[in-house]
Coordinates of C-alpha atoms in Angstrom, one line a residue:
Chain A
M1 CA 0.0 0.0 0.0
M2 CA 1.5 3.3 -1.1
A3 CA 2.0 5.8 1.6
S4 CA 0.7 9.1 0.4
S5 CA -0.1 12.3 2.2
Y6 CA -2.8 14.7 1.4
S7 CA -2.3 18.4 1.8
A8 CA -5.1 20.9 2.2
K9 CA -6.8 22.1 -0.9
D10 CA -5.5 25.3 -2.4
E11 CA -7.6 28.1 -3.4
D12 CA -7.7 27.2 -7.0
G13 CA -8.7 23.7 -6.3
H14 CA -5.6 21.8 -7.1
I15 CA -4.4 18.9 -5.0
T16 CA -0.8 18.1 -4.8
V17 CA -0.1 14.5 -4.0
S18 CA 3.2 13.3 -2.9
G19 CA 4.2 9.9 -4.0
P20 CA 6.5 7.5 -2.2
G21 CA 9.6 8.5 -4.1
G22 CA 9.2 12.0 -2.9
G23 CA 8.4 13.6 -6.2
T24 CA 5.0 15.2 -6.9
L25 CA 2.6 13.5 -9.3
R26 CA 0.6 15.6 -11.7
N27 CA -2.9 16.2 -10.5
K28 CA -5.5 14.5 -12.6
K29 CA -8.4 16.7 -11.5
P30 CA -9.7 19.0 -14.2
E31 CA -9.4 22.7 -13.6
N32 CA -12.1 24.4 -11.6
T33 CA -13.4 26.5 -14.5
A34 CA -17.0 26.8 -15.5
F35 CA -16.3 25.1 -18.9
K36 CA -14.6 22.1 -17.6
Q37 CA -16.8 21.5 -14.6
Q38 CA -19.9 21.9 -16.7
R39 CA -21.1 24.9 -14.8
L40 CA -21.8 27.0 -17.9
P41 CA -24.7 29.3 -17.6
A42 CA -27.6 27.6 -19.4
W43 CA -31.0 28.6 -20.5
Q44 CA -33.5 26.0 -20.1
P45 CA -37.0 26.5 -21.5
I46 CA -39.3 26.1 -18.5
L47 CA -42.7 25.3 -19.6
T48 CA -44.7 27.7 -17.5
A49 CA -48.2 28.7 -18.4
G50 CA -46.9 32.2 -19.1
T51 CA -44.7 31.1 -21.9
V52 CA -46.5 28.1 -23.5
L53 CA -50.0 29.5 -23.8
P54 CA -49.0 32.7 -25.5
A55 CA -46.8 30.7 -27.8
F56 CA -49.7 28.5 -28.8
F57 CA -51.9 31.4 -29.5
I58 CA -49.3 33.2 -31.5
I59 CA -48.6 30.2 -33.6
G60 CA -52.3 29.8 -34.2
L61 CA -52.6 33.4 -35.2
I62 CA -49.6 33.2 -37.5
F63 CA -50.6 30.0 -39.2
I64 CA -54.2 30.7 -40.0
P65 CA -53.6 33.7 -42.2
I66 CA -50.7 32.0 -44.0
G67 CA -53.0 29.0 -44.6
I68 CA -55.7 31.2 -45.9
G69 CA -53.3 33.0 -48.2
L70 CA -52.0 29.7 -49.6
Y71 CA -55.4 28.3 -50.1
V72 CA -56.8 31.3 -51.9
T73 CA -53.7 31.5 -54.1
S74 CA -54.1 27.8 -55.0
N75 CA -57.8 28.2 -55.8
N76 CA -57.0 31.1 -58.1
I77 CA -54.8 28.9 -60.2
K78 CA -56.6 27.6 -63.3
E79 CA -55.9 24.0 -64.3
F80 CA -57.4 21.7 -66.8
E81 CA -56.7 18.0 -67.2
I82 CA -57.5 15.4 -69.8
D83 CA -56.8 11.8 -69.4
Y84 CA -56.1 10.3 -72.8
T85 CA -55.0 6.8 -71.8
G86 CA -57.7 5.3 -73.9
D87 CA -58.7 2.3 -71.8
D88 CA -62.3 3.0 -72.2
A89 CA -64.1 2.1 -75.4
S90 CA -65.8 5.5 -75.6
S91 CA -62.4 7.3 -75.4
P92 CA -61.0 8.7 -78.7
C93 CA -57.6 7.0 -78.1
Y94 CA -59.0 3.6 -77.4
N95 CA -58.0 2.2 -80.8
C96 CA -54.5 3.5 -80.5
A97 CA -54.1 2.0 -77.1
K98 CA -55.5 -1.3 -78.1
N99 CA -53.5 -1.7 -81.3
F100 CA -50.2 -0.7 -79.9
S101 CA -47.3 -2.8 -80.9
W102 CA -43.6 -2.2 -80.7
N103 CA -43.1 -2.7 -84.4
N104 CA -45.3 0.1 -85.5
T105 CA -43.6 2.3 -88.0
K106 CA -46.5 4.7 -88.4
S107 CA -47.6 6.3 -85.2
C108 CA -51.3 6.3 -84.3
T109 CA -53.0 9.6 -83.9
C110 CA -56.1 10.4 -81.8
T111 CA -58.0 13.6 -81.5
I112 CA -59.7 14.8 -78.3
P113 CA -61.9 17.8 -78.3
F114 CA -62.3 19.8 -75.1
Q115 CA -63.6 23.1 -73.8
L116 CA -62.1 25.8 -71.6
D117 CA -64.7 27.6 -69.5
Q118 CA -62.4 30.4 -68.4
P119 CA -59.8 32.3 -70.2
Y120 CA -56.2 31.6 -69.1
E121 CA -54.1 34.7 -68.6
S122 CA -50.3 35.0 -68.6
N123 CA -48.0 32.1 -69.4
V124 CA -49.8 28.8 -69.6
F125 CA -47.8 25.6 -69.0
M126 CA -48.6 22.3 -70.7
Y127 CA -47.6 19.2 -68.8
Y128 CA -47.9 15.5 -69.5
G129 CA -48.7 13.4 -66.5
L130 CA -48.2 9.7 -65.8
S131 CA -49.7 7.6 -63.1
N132 CA -48.5 4.3 -61.6
F133 CA -45.1 4.9 -63.2
Y134 CA -42.4 4.3 -60.6
Q135 CA -39.6 6.5 -61.7
N136 CA -38.3 6.3 -58.1
H137 CA -37.5 2.6 -58.2
R138 CA -33.9 2.2 -57.1
R139 CA -32.6 0.1 -59.9
Y140 CA -34.2 2.4 -62.4
V141 CA -32.9 5.6 -60.8
K142 CA -29.3 4.2 -60.9
S143 CA -29.6 3.1 -64.5
R144 CA -27.9 6.1 -66.1
D145 CA -24.4 7.3 -66.8
D146 CA -23.9 11.0 -65.8
S147 CA -20.4 11.1 -67.2
Q148 CA -21.7 10.1 -70.6
L149 CA -24.5 12.6 -70.4
N150 CA -21.9 15.3 -69.5
G151 CA -20.2 14.7 -72.8
N152 CA -17.3 12.6 -71.7
I153 CA -16.0 10.8 -74.8
D154 CA -14.7 7.8 -72.9
S155 CA -18.0 7.2 -71.2
L156 CA -19.7 7.6 -74.6
K157 CA -17.7 4.7 -75.9
K158 CA -17.8 2.6 -72.7
P159 CA -20.9 3.3 -70.7
S160 CA -20.9 2.5 -67.0
K161 CA -22.0 -0.8 -65.6
E162 CA -25.0 0.8 -64.0
C163 CA -26.6 1.0 -67.4
E164 CA -26.8 -2.7 -67.8
P165 CA -28.7 -4.3 -69.6
Y166 CA -29.3 -1.1 -71.6
A167 CA -25.6 -0.4 -72.1
S168 CA -24.8 -1.9 -75.5
I169 CA -26.3 -3.7 -78.4
D170 CA -24.3 -5.9 -80.7
N171 CA -21.1 -4.7 -78.9
K172 CA -21.9 -1.1 -79.7
P173 CA -22.5 1.3 -76.9
I174 CA -25.9 2.9 -76.5
A175 CA -26.0 6.6 -76.3
P176 CA -27.7 7.6 -74.0
C177 CA -27.5 4.4 -72.0
G178 CA -29.7 3.2 -69.2
A179 CA -33.3 2.4 -68.4
I180 CA -34.3 6.0 -67.7
A181 CA -33.3 7.1 -71.2
N182 CA -34.7 4.1 -72.8
S183 CA -38.2 4.7 -71.3
M184 CA -38.4 8.3 -72.5
F185 CA -41.8 9.7 -73.0
N186 CA -42.3 10.0 -76.8
D187 CA -46.0 11.0 -77.3
T188 CA -46.4 14.2 -79.3
L189 CA -49.1 16.6 -78.2
K190 CA -50.5 19.4 -80.2
L191 CA -53.1 22.0 -79.4
F192 CA -55.6 23.7 -81.8
Y193 CA -58.1 26.4 -81.1
N194 CA -61.4 26.1 -82.9
D195 CA -62.3 29.7 -83.3
P196 CA -66.0 30.7 -83.7
N197 CA -66.0 30.8 -87.4
G198 CA -64.8 27.3 -87.7
T199 CA -61.1 27.4 -88.5
S200 CA -58.6 25.4 -86.5
V201 CA -55.8 27.6 -85.3
P202 CA -52.7 25.8 -84.1
I203 CA -51.4 27.2 -80.8
P204 CA -47.7 28.0 -80.7
L205 CA -45.9 25.9 -78.2
T206 CA -42.4 26.8 -76.9
S207 CA -40.2 23.8 -76.4
T208 CA -37.2 25.5 -74.8
G209 CA -36.9 26.9 -71.2
I210 CA -38.6 23.9 -69.7
A211 CA -35.6 22.3 -68.0
W212 CA -33.6 23.6 -65.1
W213 CA -30.8 26.0 -66.1
T214 CA -28.2 23.9 -64.2
D215 CA -29.3 20.8 -66.0
K216 CA -29.2 22.2 -69.4
H217 CA -26.0 24.1 -69.1
V218 CA -23.9 22.2 -66.6
K219 CA -25.1 18.6 -66.1
F220 CA -25.9 17.7 -69.7
R221 CA -23.4 18.5 -72.4
N222 CA -23.0 17.1 -75.9
P223 CA -19.7 15.3 -76.5
V224 CA -17.3 17.5 -78.5
G225 CA -15.5 15.9 -81.4
T226 CA -13.2 17.1 -84.1
N227 CA -16.3 17.7 -86.2
S228 CA -19.0 19.9 -85.0
N229 CA -21.6 17.8 -86.6
L230 CA -23.5 15.9 -84.0
T231 CA -24.1 12.9 -86.2
A232 CA -20.4 12.4 -86.6
V233 CA -19.7 12.7 -82.9
F234 CA -22.2 10.0 -82.1
Q235 CA -20.7 7.7 -84.8
G236 CA -20.3 4.2 -83.5
T237 CA -23.1 4.3 -81.0
M238 CA -26.6 2.9 -81.1
K239 CA -29.9 4.5 -80.2
P240 CA -31.7 3.1 -77.2
V241 CA -34.0 0.2 -77.9
N242 CA -37.3 1.9 -77.5
W243 CA -36.5 5.1 -79.3
H244 CA -37.7 5.8 -82.8
R245 CA -35.0 8.3 -83.6
P246 CA -31.4 8.5 -82.5
V247 CA -30.4 11.1 -80.0
Y248 CA -28.8 13.4 -82.6
E249 CA -32.1 13.7 -84.4
L250 CA -34.2 14.8 -81.5
D251 CA -34.7 18.3 -82.8
T252 CA -33.6 20.4 -85.7
D253 CA -32.5 23.2 -83.5
P254 CA -28.8 22.5 -82.8
E255 CA -29.2 24.1 -79.3
N256 CA -31.8 21.5 -78.5
N257 CA -30.3 18.5 -80.1
G258 CA -28.4 15.6 -78.7
F259 CA -28.0 15.3 -74.9
I260 CA -29.1 18.9 -74.3
N261 CA -32.5 18.3 -75.8
E262 CA -34.8 19.7 -73.1
D263 CA -37.5 17.1 -73.4
F264 CA -34.8 14.5 -72.7
I265 CA -33.4 16.5 -69.8
V266 CA -36.8 16.9 -68.2
W267 CA -37.4 13.1 -68.5
M268 CA -34.1 12.3 -67.0
R269 CA -34.9 14.2 -63.9
T270 CA -36.6 11.3 -62.2
A271 CA -39.8 11.9 -60.4
A272 CA -40.2 11.2 -56.7
L273 CA -43.7 9.8 -56.7
P274 CA -45.5 7.4 -58.9
T275 CA -48.0 10.0 -60.1
F276 CA -46.1 12.9 -61.5
R277 CA -46.3 15.6 -64.2
K278 CA -43.5 16.9 -66.3
L279 CA -43.3 20.1 -68.2
Y280 CA -43.9 19.6 -71.9
R281 CA -44.4 22.9 -73.5
I282 CA -45.0 26.6 -72.6
I283 CA -47.6 28.7 -74.2
Q284 CA -46.2 32.2 -74.1
K285 CA -48.5 35.1 -73.2
K286 CA -49.4 37.4 -76.0
N287 CA -48.2 41.0 -76.0
N288 CA -51.6 42.5 -76.2
M289 CA -54.3 42.3 -73.6
A290 CA -55.9 39.2 -75.0
P291 CA -55.8 36.2 -72.8
T292 CA -53.3 33.5 -73.7
L293 CA -56.0 30.9 -74.1
P294 CA -59.4 32.4 -74.6
R295 CA -62.6 30.7 -73.6
G296 CA -63.9 28.2 -76.2
N297 CA -63.4 24.9 -77.9
Y298 CA -60.1 23.3 -78.4
T299 CA -58.6 20.1 -79.9
L300 CA -55.8 18.0 -78.6
V301 CA -54.1 15.9 -81.2
V302 CA -52.0 13.1 -79.8
D303 CA -49.4 11.0 -81.5
Y304 CA -49.9 8.0 -79.4
N305 CA -46.5 6.3 -79.0
Y306 CA -46.1 5.5 -75.4
P307 CA -47.6 2.3 -74.1
V308 CA -48.9 2.4 -70.5
R309 CA -51.5 -0.3 -70.5
S310 CA -49.0 -3.1 -69.6
F311 CA -48.5 -1.6 -66.1
E312 CA -52.0 -0.1 -65.8
G313 CA -50.6 3.3 -66.0
R314 CA -52.5 6.4 -67.1
K315 CA -51.5 9.3 -69.3
R316 CA -52.9 12.8 -69.1
M317 CA -52.3 16.3 -70.4
I318 CA -52.6 19.2 -68.1
L319 CA -52.9 22.9 -68.9
S320 CA -52.1 25.1 -65.9
T321 CA -51.3 28.6 -64.9
I322 CA -48.7 29.3 -62.2
S323 CA -48.4 31.5 -59.1
W324 CA -45.7 32.3 -56.5
M325 CA -46.4 29.0 -54.7
G326 CA -46.2 26.9 -57.9
G327 CA -49.0 24.8 -59.3
K328 CA -52.4 24.1 -57.9
N329 CA -51.9 22.3 -54.6
P330 CA -54.4 23.1 -51.9
F331 CA -52.7 20.8 -49.3
L332 CA -50.3 23.4 -47.8
G333 CA -53.1 25.9 -47.3
I334 CA -55.4 23.4 -45.7
A335 CA -52.6 22.0 -43.5
Y336 CA -51.6 25.5 -42.3
I337 CA -55.2 26.3 -41.5
T338 CA -55.7 23.0 -39.7
V339 CA -52.5 23.2 -37.6
G340 CA -53.3 26.9 -36.8
S341 CA -56.8 26.0 -35.6
V342 CA -55.6 23.0 -33.7
C343 CA -52.9 25.1 -32.0
F344 CA -55.4 27.8 -31.0
F345 CA -57.9 25.2 -29.7
L346 CA -55.1 23.5 -27.8
G347 CA -54.1 26.8 -26.3
V348 CA -57.7 27.3 -25.1
V349 CA -57.9 23.8 -23.7
L350 CA -54.6 24.2 -21.9
L351 CA -55.6 27.5 -20.5
V352 CA -58.7 25.9 -19.0
I353 CA -56.6 23.0 -17.6
H354 CA -54.1 25.4 -16.2
H355 CA -56.7 27.4 -14.5
K356 CA -58.4 24.5 -12.9
Y357 CA -55.5 22.2 -12.0
G358 CA -52.2 24.0 -12.4
N359 CA -52.3 26.5 -9.6
R360 CA -53.4 23.9 -7.1
N361 CA -50.4 21.7 -7.7
N362 CA -47.8 24.4 -7.9
S363 CA -48.4 26.3 -4.7
A364 CA -49.4 23.7 -2.2
N365 CA -46.6 21.3 -2.2
I366 CA -43.6 23.5 -2.0
S367 CA -42.9 24.7 1.5
N368 CA -39.9 25.8 3.4
Chain B
V1 CA -36.0 12.0 -7.3
D2 CA -37.1 11.1 -10.8
C3 CA -34.3 8.6 -11.3
Q4 CA -35.1 6.8 -8.1
L5 CA -38.7 6.5 -9.2
N6 CA -37.6 4.8 -12.4
L7 CA -39.1 7.6 -14.5
Y8 CA -36.5 7.6 -17.2
F9 CA -35.9 4.0 -18.3
S10 CA -39.1 2.2 -17.7
K11 CA -41.2 0.4 -20.2
K12 CA -43.6 3.3 -20.1
S13 CA -41.1 5.8 -21.0
F14 CA -39.7 3.6 -23.8
F15 CA -43.2 3.3 -25.2
K16 CA -43.6 7.0 -25.1
C17 CA -40.3 7.5 -26.9
A18 CA -41.3 5.0 -29.5
L19 CA -44.6 6.7 -30.0
H20 CA -42.9 10.0 -30.5
S21 CA -40.5 8.6 -33.0
C22 CA -43.3 7.0 -35.0
Y23 CA -45.3 10.2 -35.1
S24 CA -42.2 12.2 -36.1
S25 CA -41.4 9.8 -38.9
L26 CA -44.9 9.9 -40.3
V27 CA -45.0 13.7 -40.2
L28 CA -41.5 14.1 -41.7
F29 CA -42.5 12.0 -44.7
F30 CA -46.1 12.6 -45.4
I31 CA -46.2 16.4 -45.0
P32 CA -43.5 16.8 -47.8
Y33 CA -45.2 14.1 -49.8
A34 CA -48.5 15.8 -49.8
A35 CA -46.9 19.2 -50.3
M36 CA -45.0 18.0 -53.3
Y37 CA -47.7 15.9 -54.9
D38 CA -48.1 17.1 -58.5
T39 CA -46.5 20.4 -57.6
V40 CA -44.2 22.5 -59.7
R41 CA -41.9 25.5 -59.2
D42 CA -43.0 29.1 -59.4
D43 CA -41.7 29.2 -63.0
G44 CA -43.4 26.0 -64.0
K45 CA -40.4 23.7 -63.9
D46 CA -40.0 20.5 -61.9
I47 CA -39.8 20.4 -58.2
A48 CA -41.4 17.1 -57.4
D49 CA -38.4 15.1 -58.6
Y50 CA -36.6 12.5 -56.6
Q51 CA -33.6 14.7 -55.6
S52 CA -35.6 17.8 -54.6
F53 CA -37.9 15.6 -52.5
A54 CA -35.0 14.0 -50.7
L55 CA -33.4 17.4 -50.0
L56 CA -36.7 18.7 -48.7
T57 CA -37.2 15.8 -46.4
Q58 CA -33.7 15.9 -44.9
T59 CA -33.9 19.6 -44.3
C60 CA -37.2 19.2 -42.5
L61 CA -35.6 16.5 -40.4
L62 CA -32.7 18.7 -39.4
F63 CA -34.8 21.6 -38.4
A64 CA -37.2 19.4 -36.4
V65 CA -34.3 17.9 -34.6
S66 CA -32.4 21.2 -33.9
I67 CA -35.4 22.8 -32.2
Q68 CA -35.8 20.0 -29.7
M69 CA -33.0 20.8 -27.4
S70 CA -33.6 20.5 -23.8
Y71 CA -31.2 23.2 -22.6
W72 CA -29.2 25.9 -24.3
T73 CA -25.7 26.7 -23.1
A74 CA -23.5 28.9 -25.1
V75 CA -21.5 25.9 -26.3
N76 CA -24.6 23.9 -27.2
T77 CA -26.1 26.8 -29.1
I78 CA -22.9 27.4 -31.1
F79 CA -22.7 23.7 -32.0
V80 CA -26.4 23.3 -33.0
L81 CA -26.4 26.5 -35.1
G82 CA -23.0 25.6 -36.4
S83 CA -24.2 22.2 -37.5
L84 CA -27.2 23.7 -39.3
V85 CA -24.8 26.1 -41.0
M86 CA -22.5 23.3 -41.8
Y87 CA -25.3 21.3 -43.3
F88 CA -26.2 24.0 -45.7
A89 CA -22.6 24.6 -46.5
V90 CA -21.9 21.0 -47.2
T91 CA -25.1 20.6 -49.2
F92 CA -24.4 23.6 -51.4
T93 CA -20.9 22.5 -51.9
M94 CA -21.8 18.9 -52.8
Y95 CA -24.5 20.1 -55.2
S96 CA -22.3 22.7 -56.8
N97 CA -21.0 22.9 -60.4
G98 CA -17.4 22.4 -59.3
M99 CA -17.8 19.1 -57.5
F100 CA -19.9 17.8 -60.4
T101 CA -17.2 18.7 -62.9
I102 CA -14.6 16.8 -60.9
L103 CA -16.5 13.6 -60.5
P104 CA -19.9 13.5 -62.3
S105 CA -21.0 10.1 -61.2
A106 CA -20.4 10.8 -57.5
F107 CA -22.2 14.1 -57.4
P108 CA -25.4 13.7 -59.4
F109 CA -27.5 16.1 -57.3
I110 CA -26.0 19.1 -58.9
G111 CA -28.3 22.2 -58.9
T112 CA -30.9 20.7 -56.6
A113 CA -30.2 22.9 -53.6
R114 CA -30.2 26.0 -55.7
N115 CA -33.3 25.2 -57.6
S116 CA -35.5 23.9 -54.8
L117 CA -34.5 26.0 -51.8
N118 CA -35.4 29.3 -53.5
Q119 CA -39.1 28.3 -53.6
P120 CA -41.3 29.8 -50.9
N121 CA -43.5 26.8 -50.7
V122 CA -40.5 24.6 -49.8
W123 CA -39.7 26.8 -46.9
L124 CA -43.3 26.9 -45.8
T125 CA -43.3 23.1 -45.8
I126 CA -40.2 23.0 -43.7
F127 CA -41.6 25.4 -41.2
L128 CA -44.9 23.5 -41.0
T129 CA -43.1 20.1 -40.5
S130 CA -40.8 21.3 -37.8
I131 CA -43.6 23.0 -35.8
L132 CA -45.8 19.9 -36.2
C133 CA -43.0 17.7 -34.9
V134 CA -42.4 19.8 -31.8
L135 CA -46.0 20.6 -30.9
P136 CA -47.0 17.3 -29.3
V137 CA -43.8 17.2 -27.2
I138 CA -44.4 20.7 -25.7
T139 CA -48.1 19.9 -25.2
N140 CA -47.4 16.7 -23.4
R141 CA -44.7 18.2 -21.2
F142 CA -46.9 21.1 -20.3
L143 CA -49.8 18.8 -19.5
M144 CA -47.6 16.7 -17.3
I145 CA -46.2 19.7 -15.5
Q146 CA -49.7 20.9 -14.8
L147 CA -51.4 17.7 -13.9
C148 CA -48.7 15.6 -12.2
P149 CA -45.6 17.5 -11.6
T150 CA -42.5 15.7 -10.5
I151 CA -40.0 16.9 -8.0
N152 CA -37.8 18.4 -10.7
D153 CA -40.7 20.3 -12.1
K154 CA -41.6 21.7 -8.8
A155 CA -38.0 22.6 -8.1
K156 CA -37.8 24.6 -11.3
A157 CA -41.1 26.3 -10.6
T158 CA -40.1 27.7 -7.2
P159 CA -38.3 30.9 -7.2
A160 CA -34.6 30.6 -6.6
P161 CA -33.5 32.1 -3.3
P162 CA -31.8 35.5 -3.7
T163 CA -28.2 35.0 -4.2
Q164 CA -25.2 37.2 -3.9
R165 CA -22.4 36.2 -6.2
A166 CA -19.0 36.1 -4.6
R167 CA -16.1 33.8 -4.5
I168 CA -16.3 31.1 -2.0
R169 CA -13.2 29.7 -0.5
R170 CA -13.1 26.0 0.1
T171 CA -10.3 24.4 1.9
S172 CA -11.6 21.0 2.7
S173 CA -11.9 18.3 0.0
R174 CA -13.3 15.7 2.2
R175 CA -16.9 14.7 1.7
S176 CA -18.3 13.3 4.8
G177 CA -21.6 12.8 6.6
Y178 CA -20.0 14.2 9.7
A179 CA -20.1 17.6 8.2
F180 CA -19.3 19.8 11.1
S181 CA -16.5 17.9 12.4
H182 CA -14.4 18.9 9.4
A183 CA -15.6 22.4 9.1
Q184 CA -14.2 25.4 10.8
G185 CA -17.3 25.8 12.9
Y186 CA -19.5 28.8 13.5
G187 CA -17.0 31.2 15.0
D188 CA -17.2 33.5 12.0
L189 CA -21.0 33.3 11.9
V190 CA -21.4 34.4 15.5
T191 CA -18.9 37.2 15.4
S192 CA -20.2 38.6 12.1
G193 CA -23.8 38.9 13.2
R194 CA -25.2 37.2 10.2
F195 CA -27.4 35.0 12.2
L196 CA -29.9 37.8 12.4
R197 CA -32.7 36.8 10.1
R198 CA -34.1 38.9 7.2
P199 CA -37.5 38.7 5.5
A200 CA -37.6 36.6 2.4
L201 CA -37.7 38.1 -1.1
T202 CA -39.7 36.3 -3.7
R203 CA -38.9 36.5 -7.3
S204 CA -40.5 34.7 -10.2
S205 CA -39.0 34.1 -13.5
G206 CA -39.1 31.7 -16.3
F207 CA -35.4 31.2 -16.0
T208 CA -33.6 28.9 -13.8
H209 CA -29.9 29.4 -13.2
V210 CA -28.4 26.1 -13.6
G211 CA -25.0 27.2 -12.6
R212 CA -23.8 27.0 -9.1
T213 CA -25.0 29.5 -6.6
T214 CA -22.6 31.0 -4.1
T215 CA -23.0 33.3 -1.1
S216 CA -20.7 35.7 0.5
F217 CA -20.5 33.7 3.7
S218 CA -17.8 31.2 3.6
P219 CA -18.5 28.2 5.9
M220 CA -15.1 26.7 5.2
G221 CA -15.9 23.5 3.6
R222 CA -18.3 22.2 1.1
S223 CA -20.2 20.2 3.6
A224 CA -20.4 23.0 6.1
G225 CA -23.8 24.2 5.0
Y226 CA -25.3 20.7 4.9
S227 CA -28.0 20.0 7.3
P228 CA -28.1 16.2 7.8
T229 CA -31.9 15.9 7.8
G230 CA -32.5 18.3 5.0
R231 CA -35.1 20.2 6.9
P232 CA -34.7 23.9 7.7
Q233 CA -33.3 24.7 11.1
N234 CA -36.3 26.7 12.1
N235 CA -39.8 25.8 11.3
K236 CA -41.5 28.4 13.4
V237 CA -41.0 31.4 11.2
P238 CA -42.5 31.2 7.8
N239 CA -41.6 33.2 4.8
V240 CA -38.2 34.0 6.1
E241 CA -35.1 33.8 4.0
V242 CA -33.1 30.8 5.0
T243 CA -29.7 31.8 6.3
S244 CA -26.8 31.1 4.2
L245 CA -26.2 28.0 6.3
Q246 CA -28.9 26.3 4.2
M247 CA -27.2 26.3 0.8
Y248 CA -29.8 23.9 -0.7
R249 CA -33.5 24.6 -1.1
T250 CA -35.6 22.2 0.6
I251 CA -38.5 20.7 -1.1
T252 CA -41.0 18.3 0.3
D253 CA -42.8 16.0 -1.9
S254 CA -46.4 15.1 -1.2
A255 CA -46.9 11.4 -1.1
P256 CA -48.6 10.2 -4.3

């Protein structure tokens, strides 16, 4: 047993301990500072009635107007939707859907008349929507090669393993590879306005400005070759199995051709939910005071190329205006109103409880 | 004391914890799900894509977790706010053009933070989700405090005795039940005249000072102020400030 002696504690709290050999050991005790002894001043939210109840009421008072604002904004957005899957015999696209086969060289066309009850002001956005299409399936989401899509020549010739089995055909690489690219939406939608004296006026649709700027200008780049001709750059690659045209013939506009085609980019941005919509075209507002889409009869002409019946999916076309909160979605408004009201109601209930029970408990049992 | 009453690790408290977790998980997924269902940005482009949805959900989670701190010291606050700042810094860095250019296959989320976090309805969703996660916790705790307060709650609710901050000198390091045998005794007390009693001051506040309280009287030893039974020395005079001999507030618990 070691003989050791203790000396009185110094003012600053250190103990010096003498060992048997006569030397002094280092003290192991931490310094007596607030930080090391965990005595830092702390603020702890004490849930007294004076703090909690006003907080509940304030939250309620803040949330309800926000909710009302969101709900009113969402209601003011005009939206029109047509389901053109064609699974019903009365639907115009029934024949196209029924007679679909992968070997069709001529695309089937169906015409759907519709009517807009209100004029649509400002820019009108045209979307295509799919249902029961799981773009968020993990194996599907990984089936792409971002290097190849960024214009990397090596990846163009040798796509990554993630793209299997859509990476090559007959030992030639597929550009763009992967299941996402392979399943690209290829219906063509056209709008016509039937003006009152009977003529069918085509509505001009803008096909650029539909993808994110970062996608179009940074993430997706065409491969650069010695020749500026895109066809030559993609020499030696094959088009994806399900496509009708190769990637360098997606559009006549060279700024929208190849990997930087905006329809392609929009499709490659995989959706999170099985029911989704993707921006297809924009109908620009006219310079004069006339509404972009006046009230009246319209026709939608569909080149029906995309098969959805095999997985019981549905296809639809949506025309929508936009506001500061995005498209028409009343959920956020309703949720804010609900939470605000619940908070307010809870505040009242807790006030009653506090009045009846709280004071009794707090004062009686604490005595000196 | 709460620990002695098995309030912290019982099956009941585990069940409550599990219930809270279930509720939080459901809120953290379904509120962003419903908010992003068939939604687009304010310029018509995509926002309900896989990457934006993931970013929204994880940001909601971070905010919900950061708010639920039980006490805030300077160090705690710096670290929590710092981690939020770090989260945004790392996110924006990982989703930046530069990182994507270096290694495209490893940083596929490029542009997501910029394009989704500038949308007001994304921030409104985050705000709603965090408040919704925290609300039941506060309600439950408040109800418990009102209806069946524990000793700790009562201690926090009583006003702290008035303190005068001064350095206390301690010379004895021994802890012992025989307190007075190691202390210097009451010589100083008697000669200074501090045994004369003063009326109590009450003070109410929402704060509790969790740091150590000190007095100007120095009883020479950490155990010198300890009364073995825990009861005040004089029961006859109510509402009187306890002398600095009693360095600990006494609280009696009514039997449940």
